Amino acid sequence: MLTHRFLEFIDAEREVGNTALTLKHHAARTIEITDEHLRIVASLVALHARDLGSEAMYIALREQLARSHDLNNIVVTDRDGRAVSEAAAFPVRSRDVHDRDYFQTLRGQIDDGLVIGRPIPGSSNGKPMLPIARRLIAPDGAFIGIVQAMLDIASFQAVYDAVDNEPGAILSLWRADGTLLVRSPDAPETVGRNFAASDNYRHHAVTGDTRPFWATGLTSGNERVIAHGFVEGYPLYVAASLSKDEVLAPWRRLALTQGILGGGLAVVLVSALLLLARETERRQVADKQIRLLADNVADVFVLGGLDKFPIYVSPAARTVLGYEPEELVGRDPVEHLHPDDRDVFADHWSKLGDEEPPRTCRVRHRHADGHYVWIEASLSLMLDPNDGRTTGYVAALRDVTAHRETEERMRHMALHDALTGLPNRALLHDRLNQALGYAARNHAPFAVLACDLDRFKAVNDSFGHPAGDALLRVVAERMRAVVRSYDTVARLGGDEFAIVVPHLAEPCSANAIANRLIAAVSEPIDLDGHRVEIGVSIGFTVCIDGDVGSDELFKRADIALYEAKAAGRNTYREFCAEAGARIATHGQLGLDMRDAIRRGEFRLVYQPVVEAATGAVVSFEALMRWRHPTRGEISPGVFIPVAEETGLIVPLGAWALQEACQEAMNWPAHVRVAVNVSAVQLRRDGLEEAVLTALAVSRLPSDRLKLEVTESVLMQDADTALACLHRLRDMGVRIALDDFGTGYSSLSYLRRFPFDKLKIDRAFIRDIADPDAAAIVRAVVGLGERLGMGIVAEGVETAEQLDLVRREGCHEVQGFLFSRPLPADEALAYLQLPHALVAA
C-alpha cells in the first residue's frame, strides 16, 4: 500500500513538471513575439525621432499591431511618460504613464532590458492588460522614453483553461517579483496580488528551483505538488500544481478495494491491475494536456527522442509548414532544412547540453509546396525528474519569415535614403572605407565627389515640396545612370549628394565623371507639366594610396565644392591645398567676427541718394564696414557671406538697425535712412522685433526707415519673406527692392508686393550708353511709374551716365559721382553742401 502511495506522488511530480515545462515554452514564445514588435518599433523611433507624432509613424505602429492577435495597443512615450504615438488611434490620445511601475523602472535602469508591468485595465474595453515595455535611448545613451505593448491577458487565460487538467489542478503565470498575472481556474480576487513574502516564493521562485515540491498553495490554501518553469531572458515564470487530495484519490480507491476483496493473491492481482490502469490513465491525461496546449498555439510544437526524430508534431504544422503532422513524425528534421542551414542546426543541437545553451536558432525549413520558410527553433532537453537523465527534447518552431522581411526593410531603411532609395551617409562611409582599404593594398586611385544642386530651393518654393521630392528622385536616377553599377551614389540630406568612385582607370577620369554628372542633371525636368532646369556644383578629390582618412577626404571634397560654388555654380573643382588654405582662412574669419562684435569693431558709413535734377539728398544708405586688427579693412563682399553662413548677420543686422536709426535722428526730417536686410534675417524670427526696438530706442518715425532687400532674398521662402515685409510695411516702414533686374522672377514679385522703390542694378547703369541697356532702364522706369514705385539708379559714376539716366526718366540716383560712402560726421556735413553744384 505504501508503495502505491509513493508511486502516486512520483507520477504527480512528473506530471506537474512536464506541464510547467510546456507552459514555460508557451509563455516564452508569446513574450518573444511581443518583444520583437517592441524592438522593431524602437528601431523605427531611432530612425524617425523627429516624426514620432506623424501619420507615417501611426501607420508603422498599426502594421506591427496587426501582426499580433494578442496585443491591444502599442504606444511610444517621451521621457516624461506622455504618449507621442500609438497604434490604436491617430492623432495620439492624451495618455500619461509616468507614475506606472514599468515606466519608473525603465527610466531608472541602465540597460535596455524588457520590463513587464502590473496588470492594468485596458483603456478601450476595461479588460486586464499586461504592459510590456522597453527603454528608448538617444545616440548618446540618454533616456528619451519608452515603447510599450499592451498584451491581452485573456490570451493566456484561454490557453490555460483549454488544458484538460485533472480535478484540483491549477495553472498560473507569474511576474518575477511574485505578482500573479494569470490563474486557471480563474480567481479574479488573486490576480494582480503580490506573494513575494510567501515561503513558496522565497524558497523556490527566487532561487529558480525547477524541481517539484510539496507545499500549501498560495491561492488555494491546501497542500499541493507544485512545479515552476522560468522563462529564460524574461522576468516571468509559470507554475503547475495538483492537490494532494486529488493525487491520493486513486490510492484511496485502491485501499478500499483491497479491504473488500481481502488478502492473498486476489489483493496482489487487483493491486497490479489498478496500478497499471492508473499509470495508463496518468500518461493519457498528461499526453492530452500537452496536446491540448500545443493545439492552442500558432507555433509548431514538437516532442522528440534523442535520435532527433519527432514522436509528436502539433497541428500547426499544417499552417506553418504545409505538412500533415504525421508526415513529419519519425522523419529526420535535418532533411527538410536548407542545405546551407544544416550546419547551423547541428551546431545548435550540439550545444543543448551546455551549461548555458543557446536559446534559439534560425534556419530555413522547406515548405510542402517547395519554397523555404524562415523558422526560429527553440529547443530544450527533457530530463527525467528522478535521475536527471535526458529522455528527449521539446521544440517550438515559429514562422519568422515576415519578421525577417521586416528586419531586412529596417536594415535597408537604416542604410538608405527613404525618398530616393540611394545609400545614406552611414552606408557611404562604409563603401568609402572599403575603397580606402583597396587603395592601400593595390595603390588604385579612387575619387570622392561632393555635389550640391543649384536652384533647387527656388523650385521647391515655387512648386511645393512634392515637386521638390519628385525632382530629387529624378536627379538620383540620373546620377545613378551616369556612374557604374559598383560606384556609390548617396544622398546626404536636402539637395546634398556624394559619390564614391573606386577603381579609377586614371586620376583624370574624375573630371570626365563630373562633366557627365553636370550634363545629366542640367537636362530639363518635367514636373507635372512644368519644365524646370537646375544645375549641380561638384567638388572632388582623388586618393591613390589610401593613406588619408575618410573624414579628411570628405573635408577635401567639401572644400572643392565650396570653390565650385564660388566659381559660378553648375561647374566642378578638384581639391587643391591652396583652396584648403583659403577655406581655413574663411573659417578663421568667422571666429574673428565673433570677437569683433564683442569689441565693437564694426561701423556704418552712409552713401547719399539724391534727386537727379537738383542733387538734393533724399536719403542715405547705411553700409557696414570692418577694420580687422591685423588684416586691415575687409571688404563687405568677403565678411557679409561669412556672417550669413555663421548666423552672425542676425546680431550684426540688429546692431546696424539701431545705429542707423540713431544717426538719422541727427538729419533733417525729410531725409530717410536705408538699411540692407539679409535673407538670413528674413528667414529667422526676430527681424520685426529688431525693427521695432530700433525705432523705439531712437524715436525715429517709422516712415523715415527704409529696408532694402534683393530679389535673391525673395527667391528663398518667398511666402514667409513677403508676409514679413507686409507686416513691416503696415508699421509704416518703407521697403525697396535692391539690384532690380538680376533675379529670376522680377515681375511676379512686383505683382505680389507693392515696393516703395526699385533700385536698378549698377550693371545696367554702367552700360547705359548701349541701346539695349538703355531700353531696359527705360522699361523699368515705365513699369515703376505704372505701379506707383519710385526708381533709383545705382552706380552713377560719370556725368554722361547721369545725363542718360535723367533722359530715361530716373528721378533719384546714387553713386560715386555724388559721393563715396561717408562716416557719420561727414554725412552730416554733406547735407550742408550746395546741392545744385554737386549735381552739376
Short mmCIF file of N, CA and C in Angstrom, two decimals, residues 241-353:
data_model
loop_
_atom_site.label_atom_id
_atom_site.label_comp_id
_atom_site.label_asym_id
_atom_site.label_seq_id
_atom_site.Cartn_x
_atom_site.Cartn_y
_atom_site.Cartn_z
N SER A 241 0.29 22.94 -10.61
CA SER A 241 0.18 22.26 -9.32
C SER A 241 -1.03 21.35 -9.30
N LEU A 242 -0.95 20.31 -8.46
CA LEU A 242 -2.04 19.37 -8.23
C LEU A 242 -2.32 19.26 -6.74
N SER A 243 -3.61 19.13 -6.39
CA SER A 243 -3.99 18.98 -4.99
C SER A 243 -3.58 17.60 -4.48
N LYS A 244 -3.06 17.56 -3.27
CA LYS A 244 -2.65 16.29 -2.66
C LYS A 244 -3.85 15.35 -2.54
N ASP A 245 -5.01 15.92 -2.21
CA ASP A 245 -6.20 15.09 -2.07
C ASP A 245 -6.55 14.41 -3.39
N GLU A 246 -6.43 15.16 -4.50
CA GLU A 246 -6.74 14.57 -5.80
C GLU A 246 -5.67 13.58 -6.22
N VAL A 247 -4.41 13.86 -5.86
CA VAL A 247 -3.33 12.94 -6.19
C VAL A 247 -3.55 11.59 -5.52
N LEU A 248 -4.02 11.61 -4.26
CA LEU A 248 -4.18 10.38 -3.49
C LEU A 248 -5.54 9.72 -3.70
N ALA A 249 -6.43 10.34 -4.45
CA ALA A 249 -7.76 9.76 -4.66
C ALA A 249 -7.68 8.34 -5.24
N PRO A 250 -6.86 8.08 -6.28
CA PRO A 250 -6.77 6.71 -6.80
C PRO A 250 -6.24 5.73 -5.75
N TRP A 251 -5.29 6.19 -4.93
CA TRP A 251 -4.73 5.31 -3.90
C TRP A 251 -5.81 4.93 -2.88
N ARG A 252 -6.67 5.92 -2.54
CA ARG A 252 -7.73 5.63 -1.58
C ARG A 252 -8.73 4.64 -2.16
N ARG A 253 -9.01 4.77 -3.46
CA ARG A 253 -9.93 3.81 -4.09
C ARG A 253 -9.31 2.41 -4.07
N LEU A 254 -8.00 2.36 -4.29
CA LEU A 254 -7.31 1.07 -4.25
C LEU A 254 -7.36 0.47 -2.86
N ALA A 255 -7.16 1.29 -1.85
CA ALA A 255 -7.20 0.77 -0.47
C ALA A 255 -8.59 0.23 -0.14
N LEU A 256 -9.63 0.91 -0.58
CA LEU A 256 -10.98 0.46 -0.32
C LEU A 256 -11.25 -0.87 -1.00
N THR A 257 -10.77 -1.02 -2.24
CA THR A 257 -10.96 -2.27 -2.98
C THR A 257 -10.26 -3.42 -2.28
N GLN A 258 -9.05 -3.16 -1.81
CA GLN A 258 -8.31 -4.21 -1.12
C GLN A 258 -9.03 -4.64 0.15
N GLY A 259 -9.65 -3.70 0.83
CA GLY A 259 -10.38 -4.07 2.06
C GLY A 259 -11.57 -4.95 1.77
N ILE A 260 -12.20 -4.71 0.62
CA ILE A 260 -13.39 -5.51 0.28
C ILE A 260 -12.98 -6.91 -0.15
N LEU A 261 -11.94 -7.02 -0.97
CA LEU A 261 -11.57 -8.31 -1.55
C LEU A 261 -10.79 -9.18 -0.58
N GLY A 262 -10.18 -8.58 0.41
CA GLY A 262 -9.40 -9.39 1.33
C GLY A 262 -7.98 -9.56 0.86
N GLY A 263 -7.25 -10.51 1.50
CA GLY A 263 -5.82 -10.67 1.24
C GLY A 263 -5.54 -11.70 0.17
N GLY A 264 -4.27 -12.14 0.19
CA GLY A 264 -3.87 -13.22 -0.68
C GLY A 264 -3.60 -12.76 -2.09
N LEU A 265 -3.70 -13.70 -3.00
CA LEU A 265 -3.37 -13.47 -4.39
C LEU A 265 -4.30 -12.45 -5.03
N ALA A 266 -5.56 -12.45 -4.62
CA ALA A 266 -6.51 -11.51 -5.20
C ALA A 266 -6.07 -10.07 -4.97
N VAL A 267 -5.53 -9.82 -3.76
CA VAL A 267 -5.05 -8.47 -3.46
C VAL A 267 -3.92 -8.07 -4.40
N VAL A 268 -3.00 -8.98 -4.62
CA VAL A 268 -1.85 -8.71 -5.48
C VAL A 268 -2.30 -8.43 -6.91
N LEU A 269 -3.23 -9.26 -7.42
CA LEU A 269 -3.68 -9.11 -8.79
C LEU A 269 -4.43 -7.79 -8.99
N VAL A 270 -5.35 -7.51 -8.05
CA VAL A 270 -6.12 -6.28 -8.18
C VAL A 270 -5.21 -5.06 -8.08
N SER A 271 -4.25 -5.16 -7.14
CA SER A 271 -3.33 -4.03 -6.99
C SER A 271 -2.55 -3.80 -8.28
N ALA A 272 -2.09 -4.86 -8.90
CA ALA A 272 -1.32 -4.71 -10.13
C ALA A 272 -2.17 -4.15 -11.25
N LEU A 273 -3.40 -4.65 -11.36
CA LEU A 273 -4.29 -4.17 -12.42
C LEU A 273 -4.62 -2.68 -12.24
N LEU A 274 -4.94 -2.33 -10.97
CA LEU A 274 -5.28 -0.93 -10.72
C LEU A 274 -4.07 0.00 -10.93
N LEU A 275 -2.89 -0.51 -10.54
CA LEU A 275 -1.68 0.27 -10.73
C LEU A 275 -1.42 0.51 -12.22
N LEU A 276 -1.62 -0.57 -13.02
CA LEU A 276 -1.44 -0.45 -14.46
C LEU A 276 -2.46 0.53 -15.06
N ALA A 277 -3.71 0.41 -14.59
CA ALA A 277 -4.75 1.30 -15.10
C ALA A 277 -4.44 2.75 -14.73
N ARG A 278 -3.97 2.95 -13.50
CA ARG A 278 -3.67 4.30 -13.05
C ARG A 278 -2.52 4.89 -13.86
N GLU A 279 -1.47 4.06 -14.10
CA GLU A 279 -0.33 4.54 -14.87
C GLU A 279 -0.75 4.91 -16.29
N THR A 280 -1.57 4.06 -16.88
CA THR A 280 -2.04 4.33 -18.24
C THR A 280 -2.87 5.60 -18.29
N GLU A 281 -3.76 5.73 -17.30
CA GLU A 281 -4.62 6.91 -17.25
C GLU A 281 -3.78 8.19 -17.09
N ARG A 282 -2.77 8.11 -16.20
CA ARG A 282 -1.95 9.30 -15.97
C ARG A 282 -1.23 9.71 -17.26
N ARG A 283 -0.66 8.70 -17.95
CA ARG A 283 0.05 9.03 -19.18
C ARG A 283 -0.90 9.59 -20.23
N GLN A 284 -2.10 9.07 -20.29
CA GLN A 284 -3.06 9.59 -21.25
C GLN A 284 -3.46 11.02 -20.92
N VAL A 285 -3.66 11.28 -19.63
CA VAL A 285 -4.02 12.63 -19.21
C VAL A 285 -2.90 13.61 -19.51
N ALA A 286 -1.66 13.22 -19.16
CA ALA A 286 -0.52 14.10 -19.41
C ALA A 286 -0.36 14.36 -20.90
N ASP A 287 -0.50 13.28 -21.70
CA ASP A 287 -0.37 13.43 -23.14
C ASP A 287 -1.47 14.34 -23.68
N LYS A 288 -2.68 14.19 -23.16
CA LYS A 288 -3.79 15.02 -23.60
C LYS A 288 -3.58 16.48 -23.24
N GLN A 289 -3.02 16.72 -22.05
CA GLN A 289 -2.74 18.09 -21.63
C GLN A 289 -1.76 18.76 -22.59
N ILE A 290 -0.69 18.05 -22.87
CA ILE A 290 0.33 18.62 -23.74
C ILE A 290 -0.25 18.90 -25.13
N ARG A 291 -1.04 17.94 -25.63
CA ARG A 291 -1.60 18.11 -26.96
C ARG A 291 -2.58 19.27 -27.01
N LEU A 292 -3.42 19.40 -25.99
CA LEU A 292 -4.38 20.48 -25.96
C LEU A 292 -3.67 21.84 -25.92
N LEU A 293 -2.62 21.92 -25.11
CA LEU A 293 -1.87 23.17 -25.03
C LEU A 293 -1.18 23.47 -26.36
N ALA A 294 -0.58 22.44 -26.96
CA ALA A 294 0.11 22.64 -28.24
C ALA A 294 -0.87 23.03 -29.34
N ASP A 295 -2.09 22.47 -29.28
CA ASP A 295 -3.07 22.78 -30.31
C ASP A 295 -3.57 24.21 -30.24
N ASN A 296 -3.33 24.88 -29.12
CA ASN A 296 -3.86 26.23 -28.93
C ASN A 296 -2.83 27.31 -29.18
N VAL A 297 -1.67 26.97 -29.71
CA VAL A 297 -0.67 27.98 -30.04
C VAL A 297 -0.38 27.91 -31.53
N ALA A 298 0.04 29.05 -32.09
CA ALA A 298 0.28 29.13 -33.53
C ALA A 298 1.61 28.48 -33.91
N ASP A 299 2.52 28.31 -32.96
CA ASP A 299 3.80 27.69 -33.25
C ASP A 299 3.63 26.18 -33.43
N VAL A 300 4.58 25.60 -34.15
CA VAL A 300 4.62 24.15 -34.29
C VAL A 300 5.32 23.58 -33.05
N PHE A 301 4.63 22.68 -32.35
CA PHE A 301 5.14 22.11 -31.11
C PHE A 301 5.61 20.69 -31.41
N VAL A 302 6.85 20.37 -31.04
CA VAL A 302 7.44 19.07 -31.38
C VAL A 302 7.99 18.41 -30.12
N LEU A 303 7.67 17.11 -29.95
CA LEU A 303 8.31 16.28 -28.94
C LEU A 303 9.11 15.22 -29.67
N GLY A 304 10.36 15.01 -29.26
CA GLY A 304 11.18 14.05 -29.97
C GLY A 304 12.11 13.29 -29.04
N GLY A 305 12.72 12.26 -29.61
CA GLY A 305 13.66 11.45 -28.86
C GLY A 305 15.08 11.91 -29.07
N LEU A 306 16.00 11.18 -28.44
CA LEU A 306 17.40 11.57 -28.54
C LEU A 306 17.98 11.36 -29.94
N ASP A 307 17.26 10.61 -30.77
CA ASP A 307 17.70 10.42 -32.16
C ASP A 307 17.26 11.56 -33.07
N LYS A 308 16.66 12.60 -32.47
CA LYS A 308 16.16 13.79 -33.16
C LYS A 308 14.83 13.55 -33.87
N PHE A 309 14.41 12.32 -34.01
CA PHE A 309 13.19 12.04 -34.75
C PHE A 309 11.98 12.44 -33.91
N PRO A 310 11.06 13.22 -34.47
CA PRO A 310 9.86 13.63 -33.72
C PRO A 310 8.94 12.44 -33.45
N ILE A 311 8.35 12.44 -32.25
CA ILE A 311 7.32 11.45 -31.94
C ILE A 311 5.94 12.11 -31.85
N TYR A 312 5.94 13.44 -31.81
CA TYR A 312 4.68 14.19 -31.84
C TYR A 312 4.95 15.54 -32.50
N VAL A 313 4.08 15.94 -33.41
CA VAL A 313 4.13 17.25 -34.06
C VAL A 313 2.73 17.86 -34.00
N SER A 314 2.63 19.08 -33.55
CA SER A 314 1.32 19.71 -33.34
C SER A 314 0.66 20.06 -34.67
N PRO A 315 -0.68 20.23 -34.64
CA PRO A 315 -1.42 20.52 -35.89
C PRO A 315 -1.00 21.81 -36.58
N ALA A 316 -0.32 22.74 -35.87
CA ALA A 316 0.10 23.99 -36.50
C ALA A 316 1.05 23.74 -37.68
N ALA A 317 1.60 22.52 -37.80
CA ALA A 317 2.48 22.20 -38.93
C ALA A 317 1.75 22.38 -40.26
N ARG A 318 0.43 22.14 -40.24
CA ARG A 318 -0.33 22.32 -41.49
C ARG A 318 -0.27 23.76 -41.97
N THR A 319 -0.40 24.70 -41.03
CA THR A 319 -0.42 26.12 -41.40
C THR A 319 0.97 26.66 -41.68
N VAL A 320 1.92 26.31 -40.83
CA VAL A 320 3.26 26.90 -40.92
C VAL A 320 4.11 26.24 -42.00
N LEU A 321 4.05 24.90 -42.09
CA LEU A 321 4.96 24.18 -42.98
C LEU A 321 4.26 23.49 -44.15
N GLY A 322 2.92 23.42 -44.09
CA GLY A 322 2.18 22.80 -45.19
C GLY A 322 2.10 21.30 -45.13
N TYR A 323 2.66 20.67 -44.08
CA TYR A 323 2.63 19.22 -43.95
C TYR A 323 1.57 18.79 -42.95
N GLU A 324 1.05 17.59 -43.13
CA GLU A 324 0.28 16.96 -42.07
C GLU A 324 1.25 16.55 -40.98
N PRO A 325 0.87 16.68 -39.71
CA PRO A 325 1.81 16.32 -38.64
C PRO A 325 2.39 14.93 -38.80
N GLU A 326 1.56 13.98 -39.29
CA GLU A 326 2.03 12.59 -39.42
C GLU A 326 3.16 12.46 -40.45
N GLU A 327 3.22 13.42 -41.40
CA GLU A 327 4.28 13.36 -42.41
C GLU A 327 5.65 13.70 -41.82
N LEU A 328 5.67 14.38 -40.68
CA LEU A 328 6.93 14.79 -40.07
C LEU A 328 7.35 13.87 -38.93
N VAL A 329 6.40 13.14 -38.36
CA VAL A 329 6.72 12.22 -37.26
C VAL A 329 7.60 11.10 -37.79
N GLY A 330 8.67 10.81 -37.05
CA GLY A 330 9.56 9.72 -37.42
C GLY A 330 10.54 10.05 -38.52
N ARG A 331 10.55 11.31 -38.99
CA ARG A 331 11.47 11.72 -40.06
C ARG A 331 12.58 12.58 -39.47
N ASP A 332 13.77 12.42 -40.02
CA ASP A 332 14.89 13.25 -39.57
C ASP A 332 14.61 14.71 -39.96
N PRO A 333 14.50 15.62 -39.00
CA PRO A 333 14.17 17.01 -39.34
C PRO A 333 15.21 17.68 -40.24
N VAL A 334 16.44 17.17 -40.21
CA VAL A 334 17.51 17.80 -41.00
C VAL A 334 17.22 17.72 -42.49
N GLU A 335 16.52 16.68 -42.92
CA GLU A 335 16.29 16.51 -44.36
C GLU A 335 15.39 17.60 -44.93
N HIS A 336 14.63 18.30 -44.07
CA HIS A 336 13.76 19.38 -44.55
C HIS A 336 14.44 20.74 -44.51
N LEU A 337 15.66 20.81 -43.98
CA LEU A 337 16.33 22.10 -43.84
C LEU A 337 17.07 22.48 -45.13
N HIS A 338 17.23 23.78 -45.32
CA HIS A 338 18.02 24.28 -46.44
C HIS A 338 19.46 23.78 -46.28
N PRO A 339 20.08 23.31 -47.34
CA PRO A 339 21.44 22.77 -47.22
C PRO A 339 22.41 23.72 -46.52
N ASP A 340 22.24 25.03 -46.74
CA ASP A 340 23.17 25.99 -46.13
C ASP A 340 22.94 26.14 -44.63
N ASP A 341 21.81 25.65 -44.11
CA ASP A 341 21.48 25.85 -42.70
C ASP A 341 21.64 24.58 -41.86
N ARG A 342 22.02 23.47 -42.48
CA ARG A 342 22.10 22.22 -41.72
C ARG A 342 23.22 22.26 -40.69
N ASP A 343 24.32 22.92 -41.03
CA ASP A 343 25.40 23.05 -40.05
C ASP A 343 24.98 23.94 -38.88
N VAL A 344 24.15 24.94 -39.15
CA VAL A 344 23.65 25.80 -38.09
C VAL A 344 22.85 24.99 -37.09
N PHE A 345 21.96 24.13 -37.61
CA PHE A 345 21.14 23.30 -36.73
C PHE A 345 22.01 22.30 -35.97
N ALA A 346 22.97 21.71 -36.65
CA ALA A 346 23.84 20.73 -35.99
C ALA A 346 24.63 21.37 -34.86
N ASP A 347 25.12 22.58 -35.09
CA ASP A 347 25.86 23.29 -34.05
C ASP A 347 24.96 23.62 -32.87
N HIS A 348 23.74 24.02 -33.16
CA HIS A 348 22.78 24.34 -32.09
C HIS A 348 22.47 23.09 -31.27
N TRP A 349 22.23 21.98 -31.95
CA TRP A 349 21.91 20.73 -31.26
C TRP A 349 23.06 20.29 -30.36
N SER A 350 24.29 20.46 -30.84
CA SER A 350 25.45 20.02 -30.07
C SER A 350 25.64 20.80 -28.79
N LYS A 351 25.07 22.01 -28.72
CA LYS A 351 25.27 22.86 -27.55
C LYS A 351 24.12 22.77 -26.54
N LEU A 352 23.11 21.93 -26.81
CA LEU A 352 21.96 21.87 -25.93
C LEU A 352 22.33 21.42 -24.53
N GLY A 353 23.32 20.58 -24.41
CA GLY A 353 23.71 20.09 -23.09
C GLY A 353 24.65 21.01 -22.34
#
